[in-house]
Short mmCIF file of C-alpha atoms and ligand atoms in Angstrom, two decimals:
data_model
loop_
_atom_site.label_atom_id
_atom_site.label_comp_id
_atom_site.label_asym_id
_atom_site.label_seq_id
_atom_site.Cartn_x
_atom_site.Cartn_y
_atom_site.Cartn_z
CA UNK T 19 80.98 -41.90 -13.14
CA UNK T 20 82.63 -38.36 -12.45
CA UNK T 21 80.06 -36.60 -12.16
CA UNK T 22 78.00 -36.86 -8.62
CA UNK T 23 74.78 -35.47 -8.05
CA UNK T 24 73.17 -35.19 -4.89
CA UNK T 25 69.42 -34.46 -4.85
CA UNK T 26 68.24 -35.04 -1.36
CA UNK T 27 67.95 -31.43 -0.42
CA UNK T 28 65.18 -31.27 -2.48
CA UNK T 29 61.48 -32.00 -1.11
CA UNK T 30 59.90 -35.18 -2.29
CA UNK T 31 57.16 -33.97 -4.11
CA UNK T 32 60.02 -32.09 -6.51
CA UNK T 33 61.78 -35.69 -6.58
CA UNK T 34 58.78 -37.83 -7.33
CA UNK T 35 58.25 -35.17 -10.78
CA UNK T 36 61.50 -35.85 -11.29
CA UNK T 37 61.56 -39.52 -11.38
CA UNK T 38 58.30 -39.42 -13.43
CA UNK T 39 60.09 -37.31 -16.33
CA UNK T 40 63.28 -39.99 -16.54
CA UNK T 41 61.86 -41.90 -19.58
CA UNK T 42 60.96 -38.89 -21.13
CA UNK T 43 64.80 -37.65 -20.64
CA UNK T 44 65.31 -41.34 -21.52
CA UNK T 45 63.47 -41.40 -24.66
CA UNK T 46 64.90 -38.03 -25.48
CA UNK T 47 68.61 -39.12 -25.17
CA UNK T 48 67.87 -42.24 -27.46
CA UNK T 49 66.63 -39.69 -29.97
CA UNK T 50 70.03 -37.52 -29.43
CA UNK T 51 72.42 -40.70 -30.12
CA UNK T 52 69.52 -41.95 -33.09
CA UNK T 53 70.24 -37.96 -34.53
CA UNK T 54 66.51 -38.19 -34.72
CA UNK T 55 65.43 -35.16 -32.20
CA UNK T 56 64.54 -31.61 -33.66
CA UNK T 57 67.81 -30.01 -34.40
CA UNK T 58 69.43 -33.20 -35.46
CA UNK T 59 71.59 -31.72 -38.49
CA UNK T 60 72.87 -30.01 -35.19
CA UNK T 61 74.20 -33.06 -33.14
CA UNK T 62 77.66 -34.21 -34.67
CA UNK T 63 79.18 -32.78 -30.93
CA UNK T 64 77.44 -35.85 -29.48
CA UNK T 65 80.23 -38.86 -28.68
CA UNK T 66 82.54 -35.94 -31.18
CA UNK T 67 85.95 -37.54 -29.19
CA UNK T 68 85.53 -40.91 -30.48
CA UNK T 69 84.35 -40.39 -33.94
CA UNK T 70 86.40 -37.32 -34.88
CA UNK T 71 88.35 -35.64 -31.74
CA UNK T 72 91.44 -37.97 -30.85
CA UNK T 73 92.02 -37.70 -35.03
CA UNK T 74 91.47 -33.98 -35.31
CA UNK T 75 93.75 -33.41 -31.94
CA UNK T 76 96.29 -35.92 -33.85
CA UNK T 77 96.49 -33.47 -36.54
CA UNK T 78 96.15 -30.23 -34.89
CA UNK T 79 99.31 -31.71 -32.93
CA UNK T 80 101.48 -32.02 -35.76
CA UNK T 81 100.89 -28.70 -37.02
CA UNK T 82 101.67 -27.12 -33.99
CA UNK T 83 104.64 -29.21 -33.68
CA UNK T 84 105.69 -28.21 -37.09
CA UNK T 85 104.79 -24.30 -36.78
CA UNK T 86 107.42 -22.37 -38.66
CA UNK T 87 107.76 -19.64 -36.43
CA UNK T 88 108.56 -19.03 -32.60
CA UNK T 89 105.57 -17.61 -30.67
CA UNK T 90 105.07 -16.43 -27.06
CA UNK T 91 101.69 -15.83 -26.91
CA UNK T 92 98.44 -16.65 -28.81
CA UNK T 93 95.45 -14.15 -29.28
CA UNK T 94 92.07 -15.99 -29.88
CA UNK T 95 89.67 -13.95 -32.37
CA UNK T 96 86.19 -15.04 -31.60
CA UNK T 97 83.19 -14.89 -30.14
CA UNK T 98 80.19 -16.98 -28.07
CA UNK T 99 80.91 -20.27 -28.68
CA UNK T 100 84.25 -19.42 -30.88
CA UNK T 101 86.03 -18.48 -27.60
CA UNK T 102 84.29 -19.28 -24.14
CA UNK T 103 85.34 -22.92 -24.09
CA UNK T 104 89.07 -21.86 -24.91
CA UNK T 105 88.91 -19.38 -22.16
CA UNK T 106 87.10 -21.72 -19.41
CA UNK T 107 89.67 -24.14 -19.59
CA UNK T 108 93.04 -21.78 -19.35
CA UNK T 109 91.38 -19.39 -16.76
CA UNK T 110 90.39 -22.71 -14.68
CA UNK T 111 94.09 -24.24 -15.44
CA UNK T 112 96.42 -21.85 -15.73
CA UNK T 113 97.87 -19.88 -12.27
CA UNK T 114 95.81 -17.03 -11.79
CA UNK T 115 98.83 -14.49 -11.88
CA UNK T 116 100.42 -16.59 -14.63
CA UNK T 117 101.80 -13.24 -16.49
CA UNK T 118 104.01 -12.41 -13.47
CA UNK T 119 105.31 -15.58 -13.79
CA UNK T 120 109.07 -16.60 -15.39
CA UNK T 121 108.26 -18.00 -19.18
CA UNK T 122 109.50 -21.46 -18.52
CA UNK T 123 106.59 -21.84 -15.39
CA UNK T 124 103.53 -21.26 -16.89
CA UNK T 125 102.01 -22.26 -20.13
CA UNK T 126 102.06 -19.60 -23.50
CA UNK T 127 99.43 -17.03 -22.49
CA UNK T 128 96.20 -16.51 -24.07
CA UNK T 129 94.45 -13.83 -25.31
CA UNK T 130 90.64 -12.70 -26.46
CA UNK T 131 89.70 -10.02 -28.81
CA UNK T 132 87.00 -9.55 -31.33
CA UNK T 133 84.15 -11.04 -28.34
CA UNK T 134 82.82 -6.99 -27.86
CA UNK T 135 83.35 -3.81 -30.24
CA UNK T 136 85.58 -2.43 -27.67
CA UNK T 137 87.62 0.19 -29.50
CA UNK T 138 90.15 0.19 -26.26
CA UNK T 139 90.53 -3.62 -26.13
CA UNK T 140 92.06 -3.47 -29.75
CA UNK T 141 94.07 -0.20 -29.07
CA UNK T 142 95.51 -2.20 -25.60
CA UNK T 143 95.69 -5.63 -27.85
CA UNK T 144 97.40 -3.83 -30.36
CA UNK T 145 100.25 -2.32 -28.50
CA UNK T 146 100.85 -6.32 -26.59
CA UNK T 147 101.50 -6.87 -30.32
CA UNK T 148 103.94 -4.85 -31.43
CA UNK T 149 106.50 -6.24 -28.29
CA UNK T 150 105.65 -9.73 -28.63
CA UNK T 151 105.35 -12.91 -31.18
CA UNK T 152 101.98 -13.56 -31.22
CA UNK T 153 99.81 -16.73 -32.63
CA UNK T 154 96.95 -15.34 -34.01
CA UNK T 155 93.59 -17.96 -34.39
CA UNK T 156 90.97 -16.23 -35.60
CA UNK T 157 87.67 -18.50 -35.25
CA UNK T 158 84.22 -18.22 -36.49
CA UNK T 159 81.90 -20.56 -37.95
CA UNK T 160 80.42 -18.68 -40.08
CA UNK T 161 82.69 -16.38 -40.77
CA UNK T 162 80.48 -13.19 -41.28
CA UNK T 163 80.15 -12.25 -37.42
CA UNK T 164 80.82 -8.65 -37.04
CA UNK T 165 82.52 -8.33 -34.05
CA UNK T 166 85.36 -10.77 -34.69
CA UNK T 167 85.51 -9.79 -38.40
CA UNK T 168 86.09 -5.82 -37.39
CA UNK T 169 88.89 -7.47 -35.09
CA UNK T 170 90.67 -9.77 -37.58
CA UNK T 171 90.53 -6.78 -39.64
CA UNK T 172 92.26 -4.38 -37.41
CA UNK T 173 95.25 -7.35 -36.47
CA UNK T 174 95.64 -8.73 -39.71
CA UNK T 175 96.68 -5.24 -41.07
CA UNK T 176 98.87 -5.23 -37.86
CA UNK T 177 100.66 -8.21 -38.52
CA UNK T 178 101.08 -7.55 -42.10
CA UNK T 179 102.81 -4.21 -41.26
CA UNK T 180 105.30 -5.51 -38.64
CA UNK T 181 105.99 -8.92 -40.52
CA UNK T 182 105.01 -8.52 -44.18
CA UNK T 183 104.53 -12.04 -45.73
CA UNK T 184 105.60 -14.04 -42.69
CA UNK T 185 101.93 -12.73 -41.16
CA UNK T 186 100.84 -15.51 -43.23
CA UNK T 187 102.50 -18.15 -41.18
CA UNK T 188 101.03 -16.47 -37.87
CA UNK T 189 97.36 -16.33 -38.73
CA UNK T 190 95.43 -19.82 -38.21
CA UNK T 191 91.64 -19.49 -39.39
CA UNK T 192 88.92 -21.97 -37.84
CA UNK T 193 86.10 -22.02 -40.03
CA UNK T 194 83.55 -23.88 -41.78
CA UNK T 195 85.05 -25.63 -45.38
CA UNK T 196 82.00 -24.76 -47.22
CA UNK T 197 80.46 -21.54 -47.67
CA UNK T 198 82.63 -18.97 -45.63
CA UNK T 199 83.97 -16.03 -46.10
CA UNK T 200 86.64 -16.61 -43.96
CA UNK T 201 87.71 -19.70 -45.71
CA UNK T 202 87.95 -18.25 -48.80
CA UNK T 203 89.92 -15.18 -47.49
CA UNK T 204 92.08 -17.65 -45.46
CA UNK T 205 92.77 -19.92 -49.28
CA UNK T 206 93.41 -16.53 -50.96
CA UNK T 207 95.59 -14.92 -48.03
CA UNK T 208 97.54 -18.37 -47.63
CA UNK T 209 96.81 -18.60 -43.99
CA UNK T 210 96.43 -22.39 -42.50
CA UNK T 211 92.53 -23.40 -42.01
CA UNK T 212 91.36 -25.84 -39.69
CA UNK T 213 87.62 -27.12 -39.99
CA UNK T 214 84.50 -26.68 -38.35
CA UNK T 215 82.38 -29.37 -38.92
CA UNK T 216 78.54 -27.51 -40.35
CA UNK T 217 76.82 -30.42 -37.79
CA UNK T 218 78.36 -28.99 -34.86
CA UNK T 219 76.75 -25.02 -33.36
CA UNK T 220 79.11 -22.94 -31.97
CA UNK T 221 78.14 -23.33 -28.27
CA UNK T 222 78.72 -26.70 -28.82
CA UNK T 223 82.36 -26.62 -30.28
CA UNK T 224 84.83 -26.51 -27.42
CA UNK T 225 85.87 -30.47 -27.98
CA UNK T 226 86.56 -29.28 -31.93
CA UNK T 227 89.33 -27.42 -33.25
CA UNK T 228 87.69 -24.47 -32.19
CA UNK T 229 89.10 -25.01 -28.53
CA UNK T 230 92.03 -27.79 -29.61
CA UNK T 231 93.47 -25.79 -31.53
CA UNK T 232 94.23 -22.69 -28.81
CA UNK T 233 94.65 -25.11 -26.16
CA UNK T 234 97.26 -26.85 -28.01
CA UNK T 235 99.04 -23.74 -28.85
CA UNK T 236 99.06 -22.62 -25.06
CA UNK T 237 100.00 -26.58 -24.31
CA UNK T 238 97.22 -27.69 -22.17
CA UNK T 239 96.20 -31.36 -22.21
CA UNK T 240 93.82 -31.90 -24.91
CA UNK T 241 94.08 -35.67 -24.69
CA UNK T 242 92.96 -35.29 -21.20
CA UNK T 243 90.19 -32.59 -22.08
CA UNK T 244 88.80 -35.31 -24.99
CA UNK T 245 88.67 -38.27 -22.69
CA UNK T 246 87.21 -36.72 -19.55
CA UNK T 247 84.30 -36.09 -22.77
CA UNK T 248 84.82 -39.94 -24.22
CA UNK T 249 84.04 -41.48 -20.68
CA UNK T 250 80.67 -39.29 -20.20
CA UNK T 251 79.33 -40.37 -23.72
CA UNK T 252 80.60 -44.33 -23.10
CA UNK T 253 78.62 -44.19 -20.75
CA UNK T 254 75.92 -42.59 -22.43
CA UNK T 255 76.49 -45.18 -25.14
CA UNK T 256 75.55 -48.43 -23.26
CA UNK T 257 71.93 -48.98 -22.53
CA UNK T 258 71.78 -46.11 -19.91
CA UNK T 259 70.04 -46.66 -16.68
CA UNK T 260 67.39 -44.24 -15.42
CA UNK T 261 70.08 -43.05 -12.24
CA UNK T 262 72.25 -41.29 -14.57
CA UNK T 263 72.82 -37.88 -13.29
CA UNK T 264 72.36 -36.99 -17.10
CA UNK T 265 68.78 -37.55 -17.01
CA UNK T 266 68.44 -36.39 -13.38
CA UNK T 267 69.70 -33.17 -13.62
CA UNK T 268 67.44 -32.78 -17.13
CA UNK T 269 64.29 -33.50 -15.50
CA UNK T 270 65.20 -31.52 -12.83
CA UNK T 271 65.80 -28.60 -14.65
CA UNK T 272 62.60 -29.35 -16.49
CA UNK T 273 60.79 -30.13 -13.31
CA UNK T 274 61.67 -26.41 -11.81
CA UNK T 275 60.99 -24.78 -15.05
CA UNK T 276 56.95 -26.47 -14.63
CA UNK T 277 56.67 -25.61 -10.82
CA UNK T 278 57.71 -21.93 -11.38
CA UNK T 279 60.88 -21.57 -11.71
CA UNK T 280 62.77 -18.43 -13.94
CA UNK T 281 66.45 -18.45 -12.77
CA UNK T 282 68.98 -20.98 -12.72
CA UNK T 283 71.68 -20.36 -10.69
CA UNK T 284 74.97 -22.26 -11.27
CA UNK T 285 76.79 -21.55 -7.53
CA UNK T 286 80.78 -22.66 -7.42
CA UNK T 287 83.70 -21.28 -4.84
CA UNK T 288 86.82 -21.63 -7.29
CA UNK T 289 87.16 -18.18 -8.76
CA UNK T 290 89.01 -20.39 -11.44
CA UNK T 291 85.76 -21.28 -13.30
CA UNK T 292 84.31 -18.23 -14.26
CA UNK T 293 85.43 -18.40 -17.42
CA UNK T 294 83.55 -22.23 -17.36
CA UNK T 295 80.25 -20.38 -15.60
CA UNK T 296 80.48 -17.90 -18.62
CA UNK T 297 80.79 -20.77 -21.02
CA UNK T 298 77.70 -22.74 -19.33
CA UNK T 299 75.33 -19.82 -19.60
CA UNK T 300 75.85 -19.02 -22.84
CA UNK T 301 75.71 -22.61 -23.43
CA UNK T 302 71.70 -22.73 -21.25
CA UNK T 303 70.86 -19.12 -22.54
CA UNK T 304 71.10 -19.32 -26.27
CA UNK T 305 69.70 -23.10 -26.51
CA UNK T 306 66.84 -22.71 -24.37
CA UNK T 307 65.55 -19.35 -24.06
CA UNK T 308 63.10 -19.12 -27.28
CA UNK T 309 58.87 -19.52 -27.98
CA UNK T 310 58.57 -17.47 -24.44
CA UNK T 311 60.92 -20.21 -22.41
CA UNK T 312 63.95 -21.02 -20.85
CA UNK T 313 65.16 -20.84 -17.13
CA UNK T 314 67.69 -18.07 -17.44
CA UNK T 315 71.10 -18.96 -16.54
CA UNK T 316 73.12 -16.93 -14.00
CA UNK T 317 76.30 -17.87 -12.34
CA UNK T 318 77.27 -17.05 -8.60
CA UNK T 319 80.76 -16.85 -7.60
CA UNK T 320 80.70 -18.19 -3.34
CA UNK T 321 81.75 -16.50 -0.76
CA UNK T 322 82.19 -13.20 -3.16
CA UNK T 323 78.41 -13.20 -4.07
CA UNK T 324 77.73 -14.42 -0.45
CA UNK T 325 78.18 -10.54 0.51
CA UNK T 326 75.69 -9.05 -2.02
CA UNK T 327 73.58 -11.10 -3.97
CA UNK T 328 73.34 -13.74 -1.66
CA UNK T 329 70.44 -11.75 0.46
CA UNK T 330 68.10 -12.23 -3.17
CA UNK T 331 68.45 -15.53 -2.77
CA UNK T 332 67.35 -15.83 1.24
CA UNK T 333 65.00 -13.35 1.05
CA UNK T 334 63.91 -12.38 -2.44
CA UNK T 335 61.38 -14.56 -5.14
CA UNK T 336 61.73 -18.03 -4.56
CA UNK T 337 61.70 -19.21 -8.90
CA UNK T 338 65.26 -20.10 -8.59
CA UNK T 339 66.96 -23.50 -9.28
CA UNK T 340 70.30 -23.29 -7.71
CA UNK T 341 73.13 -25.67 -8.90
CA UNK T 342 75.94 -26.06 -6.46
CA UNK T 343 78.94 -27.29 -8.70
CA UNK T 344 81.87 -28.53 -6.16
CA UNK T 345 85.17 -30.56 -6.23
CA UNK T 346 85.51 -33.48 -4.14
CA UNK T 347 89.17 -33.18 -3.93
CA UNK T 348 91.73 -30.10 -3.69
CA UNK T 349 94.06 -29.28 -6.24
CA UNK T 350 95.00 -30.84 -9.67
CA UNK T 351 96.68 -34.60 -9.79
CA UNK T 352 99.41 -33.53 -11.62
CA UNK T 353 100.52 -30.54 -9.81
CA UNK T 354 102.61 -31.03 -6.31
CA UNK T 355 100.02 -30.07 -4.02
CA UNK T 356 100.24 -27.10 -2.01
CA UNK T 357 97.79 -26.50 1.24
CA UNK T 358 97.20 -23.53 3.25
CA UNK T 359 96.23 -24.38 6.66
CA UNK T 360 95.12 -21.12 9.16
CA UNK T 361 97.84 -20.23 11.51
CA UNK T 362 97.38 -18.87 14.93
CA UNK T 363 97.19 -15.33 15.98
CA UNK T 364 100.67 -14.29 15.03
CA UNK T 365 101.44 -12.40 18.88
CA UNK T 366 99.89 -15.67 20.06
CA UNK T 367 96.53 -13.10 21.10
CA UNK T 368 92.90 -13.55 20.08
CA UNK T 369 91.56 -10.58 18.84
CA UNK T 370 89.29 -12.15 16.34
CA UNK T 371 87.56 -14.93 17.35
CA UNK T 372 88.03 -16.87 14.88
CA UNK T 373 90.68 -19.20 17.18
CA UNK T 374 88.70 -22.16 16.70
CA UNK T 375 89.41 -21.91 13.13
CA UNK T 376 92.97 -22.98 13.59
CA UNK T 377 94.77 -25.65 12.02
CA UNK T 378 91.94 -25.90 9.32
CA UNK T 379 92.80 -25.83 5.88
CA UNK T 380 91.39 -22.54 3.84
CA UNK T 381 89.15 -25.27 1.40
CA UNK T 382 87.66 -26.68 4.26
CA UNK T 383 85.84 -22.98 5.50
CA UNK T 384 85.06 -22.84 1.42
CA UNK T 385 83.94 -26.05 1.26
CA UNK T 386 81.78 -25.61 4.58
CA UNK T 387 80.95 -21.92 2.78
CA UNK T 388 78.70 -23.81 0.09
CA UNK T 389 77.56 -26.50 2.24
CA UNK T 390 76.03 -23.60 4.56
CA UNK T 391 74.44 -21.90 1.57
CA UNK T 392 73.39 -24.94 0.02
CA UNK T 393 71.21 -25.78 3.81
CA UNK T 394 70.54 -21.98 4.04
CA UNK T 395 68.99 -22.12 0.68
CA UNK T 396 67.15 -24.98 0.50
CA UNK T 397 65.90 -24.53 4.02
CA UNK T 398 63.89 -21.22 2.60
CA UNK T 399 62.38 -23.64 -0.07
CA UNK T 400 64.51 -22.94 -3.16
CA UNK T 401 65.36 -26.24 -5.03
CA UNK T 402 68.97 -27.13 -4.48
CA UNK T 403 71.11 -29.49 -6.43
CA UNK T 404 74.90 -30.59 -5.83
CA UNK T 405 77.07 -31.16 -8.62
CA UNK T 406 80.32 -32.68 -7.59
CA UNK T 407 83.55 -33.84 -9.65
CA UNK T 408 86.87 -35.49 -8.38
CA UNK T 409 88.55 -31.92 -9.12
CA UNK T 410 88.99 -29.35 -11.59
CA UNK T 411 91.24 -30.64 -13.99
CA UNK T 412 91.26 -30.92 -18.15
CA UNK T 413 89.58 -34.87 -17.73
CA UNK T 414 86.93 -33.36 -15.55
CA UNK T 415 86.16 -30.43 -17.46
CA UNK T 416 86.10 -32.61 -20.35
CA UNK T 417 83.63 -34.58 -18.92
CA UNK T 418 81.42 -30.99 -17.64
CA UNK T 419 82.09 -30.11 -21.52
CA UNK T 420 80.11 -33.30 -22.63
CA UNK T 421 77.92 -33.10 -19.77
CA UNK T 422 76.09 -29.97 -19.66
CA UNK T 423 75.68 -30.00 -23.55
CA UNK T 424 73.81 -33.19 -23.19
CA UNK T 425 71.69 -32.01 -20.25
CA UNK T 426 71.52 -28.67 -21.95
CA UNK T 427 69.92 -31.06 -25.00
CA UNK T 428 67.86 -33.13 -23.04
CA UNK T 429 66.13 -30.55 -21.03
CA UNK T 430 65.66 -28.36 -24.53
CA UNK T 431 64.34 -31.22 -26.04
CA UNK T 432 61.66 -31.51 -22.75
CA UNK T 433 61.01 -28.00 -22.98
CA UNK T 434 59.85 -28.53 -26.41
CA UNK T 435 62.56 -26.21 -27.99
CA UNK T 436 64.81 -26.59 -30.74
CA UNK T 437 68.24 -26.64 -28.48
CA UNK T 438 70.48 -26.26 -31.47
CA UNK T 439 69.39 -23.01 -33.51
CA UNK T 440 69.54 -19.28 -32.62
CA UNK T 441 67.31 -17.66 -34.06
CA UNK T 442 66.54 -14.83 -31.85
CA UNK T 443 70.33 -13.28 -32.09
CA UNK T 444 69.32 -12.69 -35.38
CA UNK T 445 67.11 -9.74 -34.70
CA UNK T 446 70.09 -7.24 -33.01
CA UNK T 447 71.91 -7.95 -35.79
CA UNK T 448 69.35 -7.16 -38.24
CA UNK T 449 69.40 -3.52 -36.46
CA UNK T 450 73.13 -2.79 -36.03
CA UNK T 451 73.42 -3.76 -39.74
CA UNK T 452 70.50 -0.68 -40.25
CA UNK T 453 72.36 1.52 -38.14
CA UNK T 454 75.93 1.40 -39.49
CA UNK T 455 74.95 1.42 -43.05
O1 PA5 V 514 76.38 -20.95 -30.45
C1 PA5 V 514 76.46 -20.27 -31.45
O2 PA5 V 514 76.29 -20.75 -32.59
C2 PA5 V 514 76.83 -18.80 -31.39
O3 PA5 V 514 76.87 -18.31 -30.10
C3 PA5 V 514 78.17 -18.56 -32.06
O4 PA5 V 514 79.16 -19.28 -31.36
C4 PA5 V 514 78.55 -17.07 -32.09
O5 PA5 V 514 77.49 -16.31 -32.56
C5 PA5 V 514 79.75 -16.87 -33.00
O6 PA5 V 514 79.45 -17.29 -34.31
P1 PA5 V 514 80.57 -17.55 -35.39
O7 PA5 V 514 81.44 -18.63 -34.89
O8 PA5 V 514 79.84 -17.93 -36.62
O9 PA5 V 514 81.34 -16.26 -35.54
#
């Protein structure tokens, strides 16, 4: 298993709820893999890499290999679900000041528009356009999402201008086949589609073209991404025993939503995964918060948050799950590994004292960082969970991917929600509709 979770900072009264809710999550998961829980038309993401994800990577391979034109960067039209999987995976992988970097280190950068109404975004998006030669992927399911459609608008006529009918060869849609808007604009336009399968929500997309497709462009490793997901649901696919950290964390989640809980609090110390954090509430949020329910999902970036929202969380209302998410080892496996250890005073003086932190690598203190807020936190009676993987790389975050949206599915399913549907996000849009007409 990649996944670890540790559960013994939490009292034993929360544990023995917990163990008394594992055949529900139990029964629950059977109906997920049956597609015979509420939402079902909903579940084609569940064991997605085996059934359709090494094929559709196969083929979304061999068009990028065959693209007709040069590109140097690749701007991702979407948003929700259209874009925050793309972006948690290149903002956990890529180097953090990859721009500054010479072309031939770092991977092709890329970049989000059409996930606010920003009119400066475009205007700044716009001019990055005119001095580079951009891949442009514009993604929605549905195709009639206003934000991303007012942006696809704006670059499309962009493109057109600068390259007249070549545009065509640098706009990708991802859509749905039947039924969109976009898919008939993309057969009329000429532009390339790749397909959205209707089984499979947004939030739930990352593993589809939705996020191969960018990935690939930017050359991450999508056969790593896929079969960090195909171990988590082989294992899910056996007869699954009641340890699972699947159905732990579930009825854990479940269990603080009964004994009070409001908040959950996902708590990591790699700046790297905000973009993942971002992905994982919207992923909690907009499947579980609906018929008055729903722990609401915030993310808390250690030791940043440490210095200002971490006195809420000593001192203010105790209905907070916190999730520590960790690695277990530094670095990526692939990458020669570089440690920073803390040197001396540099006049060999102690000024500080923080001398007896010499000779320690940096992780360590970060490591110790959480550890302390994890005992800190816990100690004041907040529930406290430990999520650890071997390290942050595309098999592990394939395996979060697959993860969370089956805990996310479980625990919906023992809230007694529909996990799949939306229908709440409806209602703004019903408004801004009346407004700009
Ligand atoms: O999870 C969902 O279904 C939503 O958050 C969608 O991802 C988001 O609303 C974007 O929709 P679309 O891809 O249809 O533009």
């Amino acid at each position: 298993m990649t996944v670890e979770l540790d559960l013994s900072h939490l009292t034993d009264s929360f544990r023995a709820e917990i163990e008394g809710k594992l055949t529900s999550a139990k029964q629950q998961l059977r109906k997920l893999a049956e597609k015979t829980c509420r939402g079902c038309e909903y579940t084609g993401w569940f064991d997605w890499p085996s059934l359709k994800g090494f094929s559709t990577l196969k083929e979304i391979q061999q068009e990028v290999s065959e693209l007709p034109v040069p590109y140097d960067m690749v701007l991702v039209v979407g948003i929700g679900g259209s874009y925050a999987g793309t972006k948690a995976v290149d903002d956990a992988l890529k180097h953090s000041f990859s721009q500054c970097l010479p072309a031939d280190h770092r991977l092709v950068p890329l970049f989000y528009v059409g996930h606010n109404v920003s009119e400066r975004a475009l205007i700044e998006i716009l001019e990055l356009l005119e001095t580079r030669e951009p891949i442009v992927n514009v993604i929605s399911k549905s195709g009639t999402t206003l934000e991303p459609n007012i942006a696809f608008r704006v670059i499309e006529q962009s493109l057109w201008r600068r390259y007249g009918k070549e545009a065509r060869q640098r706009i990708l849609v991802t859509t749905q086949n039947e039924g969109s808007y976009l898919h008939d604009l993309a057969l009329k336009r000429g532009y390339k589609t790749f397909d959205l399968p209707p089984d499979v929500g947004g939030r739930y997309s990352v593993l589809t073209a939705v996020g191969l497709l960018p990935l690939t462009l930017a050359g991450h490793d999508c056969e790593q991404l896929l079969s960090g997901a195909e171990l988590l649901f082989s294992e899910l696919r056996e007869e699954v025993s009641e340890r699972h950290p699947v159905l732990h964390l579930a009825a854990a989640r479940h269990t603080a939503w009964e004994k009070g809980s409001a908040i959950d609090i996902l708590s990591y110390s790699e700046p790297k995964l905000a973009g993942f954090v971002e992905w994982w509430k919207q992923l909690f949020g907009e499947s579980e918060g609906k018929e008055g329910k729903g722990l609401f999902p915030a993310g808390m970036m250690y030791s940043t948050d440490l210095h200002s929202l971490g006195q809420y969380l000593q001192e203010g209302p105790a209905n907070i799950l916190e999730t520590f998410l960790q690695a277990r080892e530094i670095g990526r496996s692939h990458q020669i590994e570089k440690r920073v250890k803390i040197p001396g005073d540099v006049l060999g003086a102690e000024h500080d004292r923080f001398g007896f932190l010499q000779g320690k690598y940096v992780e360590e203190v970060n490591a110790a960082a959480m550890q302390a807020s994890l005992r800190a936190h816990a100690a004041r009676g907040l529930p406290c969970v430990s999520l650890s993987v071997p390290r942050f790389d595309e098999f592990s975050l394939g395996y979060l991917f697959a993860f969370f949206e089956t805990v996310c599915a479980l625990s919906g399913a023992l809230l007694g929600v529909n996990p799949f549907d939306q229908p709440g996000v409806e209602v703004y849009k019903k408004e801004l509709i009346q407004i700009l007409r």
